[in-house]
DNA sequence: GACGCTCAACTGTAGTACAGTTCAACTGTA
DNA sequence: TACAGTTGAACTGTACTACAGTTGAGCGTC
């Protein structure tokens, strides 16, 4: 611990801040799926230049919440069954591959800790925190792959997943969420690779089915 | 087949074209690792607005060839042993996970075709085509995962990998490249998962070692 | 209803301007 | 000689203006 820990200057650009803000708004439903992000309108409303909004939206594109169409600008992604499946398939592939590896003790600790925090959040009934801890749990599983690049990739899926998890939270009780994750954790702790893989698959399948029903 | 197959209009923006062009230049070594991409200079030289260059560079950032530093702009990534290892580890995780799956016939065909084209390219000694077919081979392996999102992710690694493969091509003969890929292909065709995984690991390890030596 | 026309809204791109940051060169100082 | 300022040029981040080209909705015509 240095005497300077935590001391930081505002090391970020306006565009980055705008991207973060817009991201939140989209998650919160301020823009519906398929809506266009009109640059001049946003620029005027927020009192920044259109340039800056364009940069912000380019950054947003990285998170996958928005995509560019030539001459139509940025459009909020619309969830389709195919897209949901594509997203969850990627997740399933990563997590099952991760579950096949033999975890180091500190990795298991991290997953356990994430699970405990998820349980806490569920007890409090704080939806946004549940979603947050849910994502952290899965991130910790992916971390078993020992690949920073894949960790980053999973992080880049996070915003999209957060959107869907928020949707799901409306049809699942916090207890159900905890239960689903507990079986995965147990299998991992026991070192039962096959069962871990099976549970992860089941978890993904259930989620996809529910999402399709809720959104389609 | 429609009567309109192949008919297309120029559906791309200037920024996208610039990004492609810049990408090539970087690969070709026009900018060394760590070099800054100075916006005004590039804009002036290419006769476009700085705005447009900025957008192009944002797009470039997606490919990983360049990263933004606040108030310093875009910087060409410098290969370090850690980065090389991180990149190849991600590749290894994806490909070994893919090799564990049972391929459909058309997937095996695709891999075989990629290998044949690699062999052809090697016979001709055309380095840039060898690198291209090499990447296509690995992309075909990743495709075994049946995940479009992971396919896209691998594609996003492609530009970086192309850079390293080009470096490697200076120390490996085309025949060696072909031989390394043949053993992987054979294992996959035989359905010998364990051997495929082992060969992929070996291939990656050898590459990383050679790269470290060549660059470090 | 299919087609063509018109028009307003908006994107893509250009160009200019300027404040703030970075960095290297220079200067002073102990 | 080592090191703390100071300065200034180069460059980024952001704003603003302008305009050609594209899109899509509205409207009339057949």
Coordinates of C-alpha atoms (C1' of nucleotides) in Angstrom, one line a residue:
Chain A
X1 CA 0.0 0.0 0.0
X2 CA 1.5 3.3 -1.1
X3 CA 0.6 6.6 0.4
X4 CA -0.8 7.5 -3.0
X5 CA -3.2 4.7 -3.4
X6 CA -6.5 5.8 -4.8
X7 CA -5.2 9.2 -5.8
X8 CA -6.1 9.6 -9.4
X9 CA -6.8 12.4 -11.9
X10 CA -9.6 12.4 -14.3
X11 CA -7.8 10.3 -16.9
X12 CA -10.6 9.9 -19.4
X13 CA -12.0 11.8 -22.4
X14 CA -15.4 13.3 -22.8
X15 CA -16.2 10.8 -25.4
X16 CA -15.4 8.0 -23.1
X17 CA -17.7 9.4 -20.4
X18 CA -20.4 10.0 -22.9
X19 CA -20.1 6.4 -24.0
X20 CA -20.4 5.2 -20.4
X21 CA -23.5 7.4 -19.9
X22 CA -25.2 6.4 -23.1
X23 CA -24.5 2.8 -22.3
X24 CA -26.3 3.1 -19.0
X25 CA -29.3 4.9 -20.6
X26 CA -29.6 2.1 -23.2
X27 CA -29.5 -0.5 -20.5
X28 CA -32.1 1.4 -18.6
X29 CA -34.4 1.3 -21.6
X30 CA -34.2 5.0 -22.6
X31 CA -33.7 3.8 -26.1
X32 CA -35.7 0.8 -27.4
X33 CA -34.2 -1.9 -29.5
X34 CA -33.9 -0.8 -33.1
X35 CA -34.0 2.9 -32.2
X36 CA -31.5 5.1 -34.0
X37 CA -29.1 7.3 -32.0
X38 CA -29.5 10.6 -33.7
X39 CA -26.2 12.4 -33.4
X40 CA -27.3 16.0 -33.7
X41 CA -30.2 15.5 -31.2
X42 CA -27.9 13.9 -28.6
X43 CA -25.2 16.5 -29.2
X44 CA -27.6 19.4 -28.7
X45 CA -29.2 17.9 -25.7
X46 CA -25.9 17.1 -23.9
X47 CA -24.2 20.3 -25.1
X48 CA -21.3 18.6 -26.8
X49 CA -20.2 18.6 -30.4
X50 CA -21.4 16.0 -32.9
X51 CA -17.8 14.9 -33.4
X52 CA -17.6 13.9 -29.8
X53 CA -20.9 12.0 -29.9
X54 CA -19.7 10.1 -33.0
X55 CA -16.6 9.1 -31.1
X56 CA -18.6 8.1 -28.1
X57 CA -20.9 5.9 -30.3
X58 CA -17.8 4.3 -31.9
X59 CA -16.7 3.3 -28.4
X60 CA -20.2 2.1 -27.6
X61 CA -20.0 -0.1 -30.7
X62 CA -17.2 -2.0 -29.0
X63 CA -19.6 -3.1 -26.2
X64 CA -22.0 -4.5 -28.8
X65 CA -25.0 -2.5 -27.6
X66 CA -25.1 -0.5 -30.8
X67 CA -24.1 -1.1 -34.4
X68 CA -23.4 1.2 -37.3
X69 CA -25.3 1.1 -40.5
X70 CA -23.9 3.1 -43.4
X71 CA -25.8 6.3 -43.8
X72 CA -28.2 5.5 -41.0
X73 CA -25.8 5.9 -38.1
X74 CA -25.9 4.0 -34.9
X75 CA -28.8 1.7 -34.1
X76 CA -29.5 0.0 -30.8
X77 CA -29.3 -3.7 -31.2
X78 CA -32.6 -5.5 -31.3
X79 CA -32.6 -8.9 -29.5
X80 CA -33.6 -11.6 -31.9
X81 CA -33.7 -15.3 -31.0
X82 CA -30.6 -15.8 -33.2
X83 CA -28.6 -13.1 -31.5
X84 CA -29.5 -14.4 -28.1
X85 CA -28.5 -17.9 -29.1
X86 CA -25.3 -16.7 -30.6
X87 CA -24.4 -14.8 -27.5
X88 CA -25.2 -17.6 -25.1
X89 CA -23.5 -20.2 -27.3
X90 CA -20.3 -18.2 -27.1
X91 CA -20.7 -18.1 -23.4
X92 CA -21.4 -21.8 -23.1
X93 CA -18.3 -22.7 -25.2
X94 CA -16.0 -20.5 -23.1
X95 CA -17.4 -21.7 -19.8
X96 CA -17.5 -25.4 -20.6
X97 CA -13.9 -25.2 -21.9
X98 CA -13.0 -23.5 -18.7
X99 CA -14.8 -26.1 -16.6
X100 CA -12.6 -28.8 -18.1
X101 CA -9.5 -27.3 -16.8
X102 CA -8.1 -28.1 -13.3
X103 CA -8.5 -24.9 -11.3
X104 CA -5.9 -23.5 -9.0
X105 CA -7.0 -23.0 -5.4
X106 CA -7.1 -19.2 -5.7
X107 CA -9.3 -19.5 -8.8
X108 CA -11.8 -21.7 -6.9
X109 CA -11.7 -19.1 -4.1
X110 CA -12.5 -16.4 -6.5
X111 CA -15.5 -18.3 -7.9
X112 CA -16.7 -19.2 -4.4
X113 CA -16.4 -15.6 -3.3
X114 CA -18.4 -14.5 -6.4
X115 CA -21.0 -17.0 -5.4
X116 CA -21.2 -15.8 -1.9
X117 CA -21.6 -12.2 -3.0
X118 CA -24.3 -13.3 -5.4
X119 CA -26.1 -15.0 -2.5
X120 CA -25.8 -11.9 -0.4
X121 CA -27.2 -9.7 -3.2
X122 CA -30.1 -12.2 -3.7
X123 CA -30.9 -12.0 0.0
X124 CA -31.1 -8.2 -0.3
X125 CA -33.2 -8.5 -3.4
X126 CA -31.2 -5.8 -5.2
X127 CA -31.7 -6.7 -8.8
X128 CA -29.0 -4.7 -10.3
X129 CA -26.5 -6.1 -7.8
X130 CA -27.7 -9.6 -8.4
X131 CA -27.0 -9.2 -12.2
X132 CA -23.7 -7.7 -11.4
X133 CA -22.6 -10.6 -9.2
X134 CA -24.1 -13.1 -11.6
X135 CA -21.8 -11.7 -14.3
X136 CA -18.8 -11.7 -11.9
X137 CA -19.4 -15.4 -11.2
X138 CA -19.3 -16.3 -14.8
X139 CA -16.3 -14.1 -15.4
X140 CA -14.6 -16.0 -12.6
X141 CA -15.3 -19.3 -14.4
X142 CA -14.0 -18.0 -17.7
X143 CA -10.9 -16.9 -15.8
X144 CA -10.1 -20.6 -15.3
X145 CA -8.9 -20.5 -18.9
X146 CA -5.9 -18.4 -17.8
X147 CA -6.2 -16.2 -20.8
X148 CA -6.3 -12.5 -20.4
X149 CA -7.5 -12.1 -24.0
X150 CA -10.4 -14.3 -23.4
X151 CA -11.2 -12.6 -20.1
X152 CA -11.3 -9.4 -22.1
X153 CA -13.5 -10.9 -24.7
X154 CA -15.9 -12.1 -22.1
X155 CA -15.9 -8.6 -20.5
X156 CA -16.8 -7.2 -23.9
X157 CA -19.9 -9.5 -23.9
X158 CA -20.8 -8.3 -20.4
X159 CA -22.9 -5.3 -21.4
X160 CA -25.0 -7.3 -23.7
X161 CA -25.4 -10.1 -21.1
X162 CA -26.3 -7.5 -18.5
X163 CA -29.2 -6.5 -20.7
X164 CA -30.5 -10.0 -21.0
X165 CA -29.9 -10.9 -17.3
X166 CA -31.9 -7.8 -16.4
X167 CA -34.7 -9.1 -18.5
X168 CA -34.5 -12.5 -17.0
X169 CA -34.5 -11.1 -13.5
X170 CA -38.2 -10.3 -14.1
X171 CA -39.1 -13.9 -14.4
X172 CA -36.8 -15.6 -12.0
X173 CA -36.7 -15.3 -8.2
X174 CA -33.4 -14.5 -6.7
X175 CA -33.5 -17.9 -5.0
X176 CA -33.8 -19.7 -8.3
X177 CA -30.8 -17.7 -9.6
X178 CA -28.7 -18.7 -6.6
X179 CA -29.8 -22.3 -6.8
X180 CA -28.8 -22.5 -10.5
X181 CA -25.3 -21.2 -9.7
X182 CA -24.9 -23.3 -6.6
X183 CA -25.0 -26.6 -8.6
X184 CA -22.3 -25.3 -10.9
X185 CA -20.1 -24.2 -8.0
X186 CA -20.6 -27.5 -6.3
X187 CA -19.5 -29.5 -9.4
X188 CA -16.5 -27.3 -9.8
X189 CA -15.5 -27.6 -6.1
X190 CA -15.8 -31.4 -6.4
X191 CA -13.7 -31.4 -9.4
X192 CA -16.4 -33.2 -11.3
X193 CA -15.7 -31.8 -14.8
X194 CA -18.5 -33.6 -16.6
X195 CA -21.1 -32.5 -14.2
X196 CA -19.9 -28.9 -14.2
X197 CA -20.1 -28.9 -18.0
X198 CA -23.6 -30.4 -17.9
X199 CA -24.8 -27.9 -15.3
X200 CA -23.4 -25.0 -17.3
X201 CA -25.1 -26.3 -20.4
X202 CA -28.4 -26.6 -18.5
X203 CA -28.0 -23.1 -17.1
X204 CA -27.5 -21.7 -20.5
X205 CA -30.3 -23.7 -22.1
X206 CA -32.8 -22.6 -19.5
X207 CA -31.8 -19.0 -19.9
X208 CA -32.0 -19.0 -23.6
X209 CA -35.5 -20.6 -23.5
X210 CA -36.8 -18.1 -21.0
X211 CA -35.4 -15.2 -22.9
X212 CA -36.9 -16.4 -26.1
X213 CA -40.3 -16.6 -24.4
X214 CA -39.9 -13.2 -22.7
X215 CA -38.8 -11.3 -25.8
X216 CA -40.2 -13.2 -28.7
Chain B
X1 CA -28.3 -18.1 -57.9
X2 CA -30.0 -14.9 -58.7
X3 CA -29.4 -12.8 -61.8
X4 CA -28.1 -10.2 -59.5
X5 CA -25.4 -12.2 -57.8
X6 CA -22.2 -10.3 -57.3
X7 CA -23.8 -6.9 -58.1
X8 CA -22.9 -4.6 -55.4
X9 CA -22.4 -0.9 -54.7
X10 CA -19.6 0.7 -52.8
X11 CA -21.2 0.1 -49.4
X12 CA -18.5 1.4 -47.2
X13 CA -17.3 4.7 -45.8
X14 CA -14.1 6.5 -46.3
X15 CA -13.2 5.9 -42.7
X16 CA -13.5 2.2 -43.2
X17 CA -11.4 2.2 -46.3
X18 CA -8.8 4.3 -44.5
X19 CA -8.8 1.8 -41.6
X20 CA -8.2 -1.0 -44.0
X21 CA -5.4 0.9 -45.8
X22 CA -3.7 1.9 -42.6
X23 CA -3.9 -1.6 -41.3
X24 CA -2.0 -2.9 -44.3
X25 CA 0.6 -0.2 -43.9
X26 CA 1.2 -1.1 -40.3
X27 CA 1.4 -4.8 -41.2
X28 CA 3.9 -3.9 -43.9
X29 CA 6.0 -2.2 -41.3
X30 CA 5.4 1.4 -42.5
X31 CA 4.9 2.2 -38.8
X32 CA 7.2 0.6 -36.3
X33 CA 5.9 -0.7 -32.9
X34 CA 5.3 2.1 -30.5
X35 CA 5.1 4.7 -33.2
X36 CA 2.4 7.3 -32.9
X37 CA -0.1 7.7 -35.7
X38 CA -0.2 11.5 -36.0
X39 CA -3.5 12.6 -37.2
X40 CA -2.8 15.8 -38.9
X41 CA 0.1 14.4 -40.8
X42 CA -1.8 11.4 -42.1
X43 CA -4.8 13.6 -42.9
X44 CA -2.7 16.0 -44.9
X45 CA -0.9 13.3 -46.7
X46 CA -4.0 11.4 -47.7
X47 CA -6.1 14.5 -48.4
X48 CA -8.9 13.8 -46.0
X49 CA -10.1 15.6 -42.9
X50 CA -8.7 14.9 -39.5
X51 CA -12.2 13.9 -38.3
X52 CA -12.2 11.1 -40.8
X53 CA -8.7 9.8 -39.8
X54 CA -9.8 9.8 -36.2
X55 CA -12.8 7.6 -37.1
X56 CA -10.5 5.3 -39.1
X57 CA -8.2 5.0 -36.2
X58 CA -11.1 4.2 -33.9
X59 CA -12.0 1.4 -36.2
X60 CA -8.4 0.3 -36.3
X61 CA -8.4 0.1 -32.6
X62 CA -11.0 -2.8 -32.9
X63 CA -8.4 -4.9 -34.7
X64 CA -6.0 -4.4 -31.8
X65 CA -3.2 -3.1 -34.0
X66 CA -3.3 0.2 -32.3
X67 CA -4.4 1.5 -29.0
X68 CA -5.4 4.9 -27.8
X69 CA -3.6 6.8 -25.0
X70 CA -5.3 9.9 -23.6
X71 CA -3.7 13.0 -25.0
X72 CA -1.2 11.0 -27.0
X73 CA -3.5 9.6 -29.6
X74 CA -3.1 6.3 -31.3
X75 CA 0.0 4.2 -30.8
X76 CA 1.0 1.1 -32.8
X77 CA 1.2 -1.8 -30.4
X78 CA 4.6 -3.0 -29.6
X79 CA 5.0 -6.8 -29.4
X80 CA 6.3 -7.9 -26.0
X81 CA 6.8 -11.5 -24.9
X82 CA 3.7 -11.1 -22.6
X83 CA 1.5 -9.9 -25.4
X84 CA 2.6 -12.6 -27.8
X85 CA 1.9 -15.2 -25.1
X86 CA -1.5 -13.7 -24.3
X87 CA -2.5 -13.8 -27.9
X88 CA -1.3 -17.3 -28.6
X89 CA -2.8 -18.6 -25.3
X90 CA -6.2 -17.3 -26.4
X91 CA -5.7 -19.0 -29.7
X92 CA -4.7 -22.2 -28.1
X93 CA -7.7 -22.3 -25.7
X94 CA -10.1 -21.7 -28.6
X95 CA -8.5 -24.3 -30.9
X96 CA -8.1 -27.0 -28.3
X97 CA -11.7 -26.5 -27.2
X98 CA -12.7 -26.8 -30.9
X99 CA -10.6 -29.9 -31.4
X100 CA -12.5 -31.6 -28.6
X101 CA -15.8 -31.4 -30.4
X102 CA -17.0 -33.9 -33.0
X103 CA -16.8 -32.2 -36.3
X104 CA -19.5 -32.4 -39.0
X105 CA -18.4 -33.7 -42.4
X106 CA -18.6 -30.3 -44.0
X107 CA -16.5 -28.8 -41.3
X108 CA -13.8 -31.3 -41.9
X109 CA -14.0 -30.6 -45.6
X110 CA -13.5 -26.9 -44.9
X111 CA -10.4 -27.6 -42.8
X112 CA -9.1 -30.0 -45.4
X113 CA -9.7 -27.4 -48.1
X114 CA -7.9 -24.8 -46.1
X115 CA -4.9 -27.1 -45.7
X116 CA -4.8 -27.9 -49.4
X117 CA -4.8 -24.2 -50.3
X118 CA -2.0 -23.8 -47.7
X119 CA 0.0 -26.5 -49.4
X120 CA -0.5 -24.9 -52.8
X121 CA 0.5 -21.5 -51.5
X122 CA 3.6 -23.1 -49.9
X123 CA 4.5 -24.7 -53.2
X124 CA 4.4 -21.3 -54.9
X125 CA 6.4 -19.8 -52.1
X126 CA 4.1 -16.8 -51.9
X127 CA 4.6 -15.7 -48.3
X128 CA 1.6 -13.4 -47.9
X129 CA -0.6 -16.1 -49.3
X130 CA 0.8 -18.7 -47.0
X131 CA 0.1 -16.5 -44.0
X132 CA -3.4 -16.0 -45.4
X133 CA -4.1 -19.7 -45.8
X134 CA -2.5 -20.4 -42.5
X135 CA -5.0 -18.1 -40.8
X136 CA -7.8 -19.6 -42.8
X137 CA -6.9 -23.0 -41.5
X138 CA -7.0 -22.0 -37.9
X139 CA -10.2 -20.1 -38.5
X140 CA -11.7 -23.3 -39.9
X141 CA -10.7 -25.1 -36.7
X142 CA -12.3 -22.5 -34.5
X143 CA -15.4 -22.8 -36.6
X144 CA -15.8 -26.3 -35.1
X145 CA -17.1 -24.5 -32.0
X146 CA -20.2 -23.6 -34.0
X147 CA -20.2 -20.1 -32.5
X148 CA -20.5 -17.1 -34.7
X149 CA -19.4 -14.8 -31.9
X150 CA -16.3 -16.8 -31.3
X151 CA -15.6 -16.9 -35.0
X152 CA -15.8 -13.1 -35.0
X153 CA -13.6 -12.9 -32.0
X154 CA -11.0 -15.0 -33.7
X155 CA -11.3 -12.9 -36.8
X156 CA -10.6 -9.9 -34.6
X157 CA -7.3 -11.5 -33.6
X158 CA -6.5 -12.2 -37.2
X159 CA -4.7 -8.9 -38.0
X160 CA -2.5 -9.3 -35.0
X161 CA -1.7 -12.9 -35.8
X162 CA -1.0 -12.0 -39.4
X163 CA 1.7 -9.7 -38.1
X164 CA 3.4 -12.4 -36.1
X165 CA 3.0 -15.0 -38.8
X166 CA 4.7 -12.7 -41.2
X167 CA 7.6 -12.4 -38.8
X168 CA 7.7 -16.2 -38.4
X169 CA 7.7 -16.8 -42.1
X170 CA 11.2 -15.4 -42.1
X171 CA 12.5 -18.3 -40.0
X172 CA 10.4 -21.2 -41.2
X173 CA 10.4 -22.8 -44.6
X174 CA 7.0 -23.2 -46.3
X175 CA 7.6 -27.0 -46.0
X176 CA 7.9 -26.8 -42.2
X177 CA 4.7 -24.8 -42.0
X178 CA 2.8 -27.3 -44.1
X179 CA 4.2 -30.2 -42.0
X180 CA 3.1 -28.6 -38.8
X181 CA -0.4 -28.2 -40.0
X182 CA -0.5 -31.6 -41.6
X183 CA -0.2 -33.4 -38.2
X184 CA -3.0 -31.3 -36.8
X185 CA -5.2 -32.1 -39.8
X186 CA -4.4 -35.8 -39.6
X187 CA -5.4 -36.0 -36.0
X188 CA -8.6 -34.2 -36.7
X189 CA -9.5 -36.4 -39.6
X190 CA -8.8 -39.5 -37.5
X191 CA -11.0 -38.2 -34.8
X192 CA -8.1 -38.5 -32.3
X193 CA -9.1 -35.6 -30.0
X194 CA -6.2 -36.0 -27.6
X195 CA -3.6 -36.0 -30.3
X196 CA -5.2 -33.1 -32.1
X197 CA -5.1 -31.1 -28.8
X198 CA -1.5 -32.1 -28.3
X199 CA -0.5 -31.1 -31.8
X200 CA -2.2 -27.8 -31.5
X201 CA -0.4 -27.1 -28.2
X202 CA 2.9 -28.1 -29.7
X203 CA 2.3 -25.8 -32.7
X204 CA 1.5 -22.9 -30.5
X205 CA 4.4 -23.5 -28.2
X206 CA 6.9 -23.7 -31.0
X207 CA 5.5 -20.5 -32.6
X208 CA 5.7 -18.6 -29.3
X209 CA 9.2 -19.7 -28.7
X210 CA 10.4 -18.8 -32.1
X211 CA 8.6 -15.4 -31.9
X212 CA 10.2 -14.6 -28.6
X213 CA 13.6 -15.4 -30.1
X214 CA 13.0 -13.4 -33.2
X215 CA 11.6 -10.3 -31.5
X216 CA 13.2 -10.3 -28.1
Chain C
dG1 C1' -51.3 -1.2 -54.9
dA2 C1' -47.0 -0.2 -57.7
dC3 C1' -44.3 3.5 -59.2
dG4 C1' -42.2 8.0 -59.4
dC5 C1' -41.4 12.6 -57.3
dT6 C1' -40.4 15.8 -53.7
dC7 C1' -38.7 17.2 -49.4
dA8 C1' -37.1 17.2 -44.7
dA9 C1' -34.0 14.9 -41.6
dC10 C1' -29.9 13.0 -40.9
dT11 C1' -25.2 11.0 -41.8
dG12 C1' -20.6 11.3 -43.7
dT13 C1' -17.0 14.2 -44.6
dA14 C1' -14.4 18.6 -44.9
dG15 C1' -12.4 22.4 -42.8
dT16 C1' -11.2 25.8 -39.2
dA17 C1' -10.3 27.1 -34.5
dC18 C1' -8.5 26.8 -29.9
dA19 C1' -7.6 25.2 -25.1
dG20 C1' -5.0 21.7 -22.8
dT21 C1' -1.4 18.2 -22.7
dT22 C1' 3.1 16.3 -23.7
dC23 C1' 7.8 16.3 -24.3
dA24 C1' 12.1 17.8 -25.3
dA25 C1' 15.2 21.6 -25.2
dC26 C1' 16.9 25.2 -22.6
dT27 C1' 18.0 27.8 -18.3
dG28 C1' 19.2 28.5 -13.9
dT29 C1' 20.8 26.9 -9.5
dA30 C1' 23.0 24.5 -5.8
Chain D
dT1 C1' 27.3 17.9 -12.7
dA2 C1' 22.8 16.7 -11.2
dC3 C1' 18.5 18.4 -10.9
dA4 C1' 14.4 21.7 -10.5
dG5 C1' 12.0 25.1 -13.3
dT6 C1' 10.6 27.3 -17.7
dT7 C1' 9.5 27.6 -22.3
dG8 C1' 7.7 26.5 -26.8
dA9 C1' 6.5 23.6 -30.6
dA10 C1' 3.8 19.7 -31.7
dC11 C1' -0.2 17.4 -31.2
dT12 C1' -4.7 15.8 -29.2
dG13 C1' -9.4 16.6 -27.7
dT14 C1' -13.3 19.2 -28.6
dA15 C1' -16.3 22.6 -30.7
dC16 C1' -18.4 24.7 -34.6
dT17 C1' -19.9 25.4 -39.4
dA18 C1' -20.9 23.8 -43.9
dC19 C1' -22.5 20.9 -47.5
dA20 C1' -23.1 16.8 -50.6
dG21 C1' -25.3 12.4 -50.5
dT22 C1' -28.6 9.1 -48.5
dT23 C1' -32.8 7.7 -46.4
dG24 C1' -37.5 7.5 -45.7
dA25 C1' -42.0 9.4 -45.4
dG26 C1' -45.6 11.8 -47.7
dC27 C1' -48.2 12.6 -52.0
dG28 C1' -49.8 12.3 -56.3
dT29 C1' -50.3 9.5 -60.6
dC30 C1' -51.4 5.7 -63.2

